[in-house]
PDB file of C-alpha atoms in Angstrom:
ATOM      1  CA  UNK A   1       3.334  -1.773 -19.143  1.00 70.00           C
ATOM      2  CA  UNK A   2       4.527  -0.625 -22.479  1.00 85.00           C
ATOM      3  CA  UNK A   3       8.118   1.056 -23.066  1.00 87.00           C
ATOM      4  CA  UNK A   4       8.897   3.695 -25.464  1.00 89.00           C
ATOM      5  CA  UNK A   5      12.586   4.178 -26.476  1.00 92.00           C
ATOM      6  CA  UNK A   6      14.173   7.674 -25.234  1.00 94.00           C
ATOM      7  CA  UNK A   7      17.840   7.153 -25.682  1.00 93.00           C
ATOM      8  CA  UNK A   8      21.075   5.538 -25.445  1.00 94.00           C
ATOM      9  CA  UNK A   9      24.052   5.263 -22.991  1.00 95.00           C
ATOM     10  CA  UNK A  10      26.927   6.870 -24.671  1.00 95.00           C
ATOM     11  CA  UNK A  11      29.250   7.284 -21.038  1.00 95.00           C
ATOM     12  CA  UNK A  12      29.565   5.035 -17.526  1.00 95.00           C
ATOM     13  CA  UNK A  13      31.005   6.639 -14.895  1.00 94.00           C
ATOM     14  CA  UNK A  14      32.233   3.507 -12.375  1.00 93.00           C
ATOM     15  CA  UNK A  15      33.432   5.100  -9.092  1.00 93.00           C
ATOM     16  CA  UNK A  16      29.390   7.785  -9.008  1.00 92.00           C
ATOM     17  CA  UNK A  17      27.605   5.533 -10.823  1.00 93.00           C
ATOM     18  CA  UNK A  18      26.356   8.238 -13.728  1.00 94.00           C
ATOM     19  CA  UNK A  19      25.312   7.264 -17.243  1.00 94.00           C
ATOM     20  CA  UNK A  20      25.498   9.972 -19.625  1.00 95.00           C
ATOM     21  CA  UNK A  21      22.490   9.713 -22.013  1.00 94.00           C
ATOM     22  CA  UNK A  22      22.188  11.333 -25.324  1.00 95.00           C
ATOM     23  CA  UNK A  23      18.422  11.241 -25.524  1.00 93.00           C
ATOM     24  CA  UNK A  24      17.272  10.336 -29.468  1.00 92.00           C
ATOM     25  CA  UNK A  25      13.730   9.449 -29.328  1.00 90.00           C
ATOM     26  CA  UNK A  26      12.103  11.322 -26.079  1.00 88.00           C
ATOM     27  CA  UNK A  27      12.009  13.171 -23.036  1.00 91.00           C
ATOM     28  CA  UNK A  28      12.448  12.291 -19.051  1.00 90.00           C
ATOM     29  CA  UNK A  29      11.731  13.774 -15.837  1.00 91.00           C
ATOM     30  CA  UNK A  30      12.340  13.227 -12.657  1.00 92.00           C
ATOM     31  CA  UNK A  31       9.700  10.480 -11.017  1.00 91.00           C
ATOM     32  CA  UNK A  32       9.742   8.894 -14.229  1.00 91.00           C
ATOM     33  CA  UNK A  33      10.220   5.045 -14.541  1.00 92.00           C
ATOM     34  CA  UNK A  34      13.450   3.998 -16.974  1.00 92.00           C
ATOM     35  CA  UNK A  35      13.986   0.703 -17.973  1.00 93.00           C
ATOM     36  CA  UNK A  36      18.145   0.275 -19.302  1.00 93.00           C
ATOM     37  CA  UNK A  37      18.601  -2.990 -21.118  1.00 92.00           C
ATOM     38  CA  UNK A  38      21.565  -4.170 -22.887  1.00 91.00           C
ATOM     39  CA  UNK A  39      23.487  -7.243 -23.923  1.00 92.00           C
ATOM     40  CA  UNK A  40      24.090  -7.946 -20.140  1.00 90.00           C
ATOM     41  CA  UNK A  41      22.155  -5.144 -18.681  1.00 88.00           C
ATOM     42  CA  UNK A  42      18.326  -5.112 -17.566  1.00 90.00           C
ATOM     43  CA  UNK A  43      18.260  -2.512 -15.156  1.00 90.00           C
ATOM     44  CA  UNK A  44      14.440  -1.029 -13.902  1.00 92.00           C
ATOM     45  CA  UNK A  45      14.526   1.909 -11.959  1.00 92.00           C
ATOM     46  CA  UNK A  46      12.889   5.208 -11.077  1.00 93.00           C
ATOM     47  CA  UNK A  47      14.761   8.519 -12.309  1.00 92.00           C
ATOM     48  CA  UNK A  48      15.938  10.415  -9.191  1.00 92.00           C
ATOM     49  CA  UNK A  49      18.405  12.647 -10.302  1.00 91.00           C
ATOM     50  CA  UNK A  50      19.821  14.377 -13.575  1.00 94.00           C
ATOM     51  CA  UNK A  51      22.500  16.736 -14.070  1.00 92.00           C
ATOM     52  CA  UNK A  52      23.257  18.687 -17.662  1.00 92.00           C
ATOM     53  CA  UNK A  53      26.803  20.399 -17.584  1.00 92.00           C
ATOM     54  CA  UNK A  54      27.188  20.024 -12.976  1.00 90.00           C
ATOM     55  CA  UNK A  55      23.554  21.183 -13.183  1.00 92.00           C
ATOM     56  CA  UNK A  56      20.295  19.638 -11.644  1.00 92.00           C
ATOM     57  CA  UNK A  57      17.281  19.656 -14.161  1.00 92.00           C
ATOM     58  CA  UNK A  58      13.918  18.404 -13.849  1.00 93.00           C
ATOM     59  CA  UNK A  59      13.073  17.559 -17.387  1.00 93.00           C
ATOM     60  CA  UNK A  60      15.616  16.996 -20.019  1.00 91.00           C
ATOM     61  CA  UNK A  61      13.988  16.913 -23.586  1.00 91.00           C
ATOM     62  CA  UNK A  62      15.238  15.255 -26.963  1.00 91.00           C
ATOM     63  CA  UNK A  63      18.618  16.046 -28.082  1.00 92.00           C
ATOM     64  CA  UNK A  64      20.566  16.537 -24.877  1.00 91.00           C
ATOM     65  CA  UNK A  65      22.594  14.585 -23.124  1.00 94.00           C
ATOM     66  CA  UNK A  66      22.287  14.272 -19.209  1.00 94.00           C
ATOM     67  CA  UNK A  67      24.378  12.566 -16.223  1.00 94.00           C
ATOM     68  CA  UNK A  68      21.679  10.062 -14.971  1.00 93.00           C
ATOM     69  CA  UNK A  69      22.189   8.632 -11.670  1.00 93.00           C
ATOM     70  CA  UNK A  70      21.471   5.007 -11.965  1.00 93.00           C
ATOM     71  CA  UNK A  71      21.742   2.325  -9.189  1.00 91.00           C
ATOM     72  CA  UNK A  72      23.898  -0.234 -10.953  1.00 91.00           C
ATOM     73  CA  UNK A  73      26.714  -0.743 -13.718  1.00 93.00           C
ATOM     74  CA  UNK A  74      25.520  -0.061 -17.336  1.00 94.00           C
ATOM     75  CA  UNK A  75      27.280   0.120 -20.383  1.00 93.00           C
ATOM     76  CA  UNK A  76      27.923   2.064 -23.585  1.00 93.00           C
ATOM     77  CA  UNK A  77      25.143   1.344 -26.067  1.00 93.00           C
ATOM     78  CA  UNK A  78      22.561   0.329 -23.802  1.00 94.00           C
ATOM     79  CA  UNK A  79      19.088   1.322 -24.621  1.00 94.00           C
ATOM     80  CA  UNK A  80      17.133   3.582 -22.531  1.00 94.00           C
ATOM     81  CA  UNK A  81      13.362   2.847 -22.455  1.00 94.00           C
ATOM     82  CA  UNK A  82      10.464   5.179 -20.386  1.00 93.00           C
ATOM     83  CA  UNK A  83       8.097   2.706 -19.146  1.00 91.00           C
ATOM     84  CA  UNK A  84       4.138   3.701 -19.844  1.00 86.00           C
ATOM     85  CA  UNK A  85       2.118   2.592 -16.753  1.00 75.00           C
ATOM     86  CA  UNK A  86      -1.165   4.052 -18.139  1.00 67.00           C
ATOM     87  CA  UNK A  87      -1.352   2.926 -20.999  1.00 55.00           C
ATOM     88  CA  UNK A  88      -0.697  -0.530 -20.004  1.00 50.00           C
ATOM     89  CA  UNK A  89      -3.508  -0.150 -17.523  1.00 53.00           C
ATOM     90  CA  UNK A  90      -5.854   1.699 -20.149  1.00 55.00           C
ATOM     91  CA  UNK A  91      -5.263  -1.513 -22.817  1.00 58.00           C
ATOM     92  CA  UNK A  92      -6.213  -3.764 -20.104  1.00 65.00           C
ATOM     93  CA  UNK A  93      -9.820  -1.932 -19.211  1.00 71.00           C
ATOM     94  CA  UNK A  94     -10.343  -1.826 -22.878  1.00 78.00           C
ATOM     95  CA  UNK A  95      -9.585  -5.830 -23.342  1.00 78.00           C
ATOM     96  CA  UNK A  96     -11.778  -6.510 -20.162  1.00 81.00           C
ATOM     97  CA  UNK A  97     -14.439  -4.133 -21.480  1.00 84.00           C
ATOM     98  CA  UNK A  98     -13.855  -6.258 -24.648  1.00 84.00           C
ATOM     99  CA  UNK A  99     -14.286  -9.507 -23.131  1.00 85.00           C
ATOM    100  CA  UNK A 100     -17.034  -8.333 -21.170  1.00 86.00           C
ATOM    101  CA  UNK A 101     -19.395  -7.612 -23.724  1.00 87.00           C
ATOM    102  CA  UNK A 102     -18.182 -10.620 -25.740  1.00 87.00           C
ATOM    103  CA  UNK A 103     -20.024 -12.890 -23.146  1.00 86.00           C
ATOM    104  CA  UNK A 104     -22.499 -10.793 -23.143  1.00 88.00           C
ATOM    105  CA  UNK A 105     -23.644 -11.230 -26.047  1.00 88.00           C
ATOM    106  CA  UNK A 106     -22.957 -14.688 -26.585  1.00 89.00           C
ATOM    107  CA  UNK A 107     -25.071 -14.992 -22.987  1.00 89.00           C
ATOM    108  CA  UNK A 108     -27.753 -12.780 -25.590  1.00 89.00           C
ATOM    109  CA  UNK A 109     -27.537 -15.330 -28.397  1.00 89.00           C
ATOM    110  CA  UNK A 110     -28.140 -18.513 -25.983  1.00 88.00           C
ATOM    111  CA  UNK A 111     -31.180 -17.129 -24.566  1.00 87.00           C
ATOM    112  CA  UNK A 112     -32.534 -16.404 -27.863  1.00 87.00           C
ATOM    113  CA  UNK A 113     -31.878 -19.445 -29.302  1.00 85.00           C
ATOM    114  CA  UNK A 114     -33.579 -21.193 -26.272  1.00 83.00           C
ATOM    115  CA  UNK A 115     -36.756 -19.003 -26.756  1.00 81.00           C
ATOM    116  CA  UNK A 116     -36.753 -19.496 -30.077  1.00 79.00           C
ATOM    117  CA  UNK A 117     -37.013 -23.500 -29.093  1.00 76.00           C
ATOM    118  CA  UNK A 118     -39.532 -23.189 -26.755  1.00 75.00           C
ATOM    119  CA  UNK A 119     -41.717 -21.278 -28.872  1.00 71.00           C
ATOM    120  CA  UNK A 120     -41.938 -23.412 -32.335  1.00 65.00           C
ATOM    121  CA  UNK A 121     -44.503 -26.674 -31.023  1.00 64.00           C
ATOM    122  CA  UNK A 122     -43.086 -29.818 -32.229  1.00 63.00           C
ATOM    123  CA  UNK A 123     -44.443 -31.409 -34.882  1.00 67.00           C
ATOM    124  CA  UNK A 124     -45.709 -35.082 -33.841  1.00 68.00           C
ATOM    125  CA  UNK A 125     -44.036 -37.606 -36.281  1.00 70.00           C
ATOM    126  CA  UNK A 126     -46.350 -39.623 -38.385  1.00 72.00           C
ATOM    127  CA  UNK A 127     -45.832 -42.961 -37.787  1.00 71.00           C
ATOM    128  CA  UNK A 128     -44.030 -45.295 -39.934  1.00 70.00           C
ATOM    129  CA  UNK A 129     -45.731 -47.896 -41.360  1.00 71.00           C
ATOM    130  CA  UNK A 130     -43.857 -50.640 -42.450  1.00 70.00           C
ATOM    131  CA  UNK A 131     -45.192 -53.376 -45.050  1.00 71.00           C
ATOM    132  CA  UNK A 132     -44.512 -56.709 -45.980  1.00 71.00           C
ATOM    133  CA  UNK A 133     -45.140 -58.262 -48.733  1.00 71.00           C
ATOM    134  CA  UNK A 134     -45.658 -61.594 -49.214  1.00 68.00           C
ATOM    135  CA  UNK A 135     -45.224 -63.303 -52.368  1.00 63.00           C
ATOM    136  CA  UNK A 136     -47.418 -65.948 -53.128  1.00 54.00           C
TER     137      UNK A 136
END
């Protein structure tokens, strides 16, 4: 899974639970996966509800700053990632794909190299002949 940066936590509300979060770098939705991590925060969770100004919103964009539900304590200055499931998954085909035709060639290369060997005859070695001299 890959994470892109969308924001920051600039409010906690304690006794609801709501982060206000000016959003810098992206967008969110609702159904969308969040990762919040901080100096003692690492908090994964799926974005259920939103709220500009005592409003619910579907899709806040980049610029605003929402009241985000969130299902434990964060802090102020916490980054907010969206976490990419596709492209994760997408990388992964493309590595197996990758690796895949890696052997496959390789596989190509043995096979060649073994016909190649089976096809040139051997040469017979001449034999060595070995002389002695003897002085006389």
């Amino acid at each position: 899974m890959t994470e892109n940066k969308v924001g920051k936590v600039t409010h906690f509300f304690n006794k609801i639970s709501v982060a206000i979060v000016e959003l810098t770098d992206g967008d969110l939705k609702i159904g969308d996966t969040i990762h919040i991590k901080g100096h003692t925060t690492d908090l994964t969770q799926k974005v259920e509800s939103m709220q500009i100004e005592h409003k619910n919103i579907e899709k806040a964009e980049k610029g605003q700053s929402i009241g985000l539900k969130v299902s434990a304590h964060v802090h102020e200055n916490d980054i907010v990632y969206k976490v990419n499931k596709r492209r994760a998954m997408a990388r992964s085909k493309s590595k197996q794909k990758r690796r895949r035709l890696k052997f496959r060639l390789k596989r190509k290369r043995r096979k060649e190299r073994a016909k190649l060997q089976t096809q040139i005859p051997k040469q017979p070695e001449e034999p060595k002949v070995i002389t002695t001299e003897t002085v006389g």
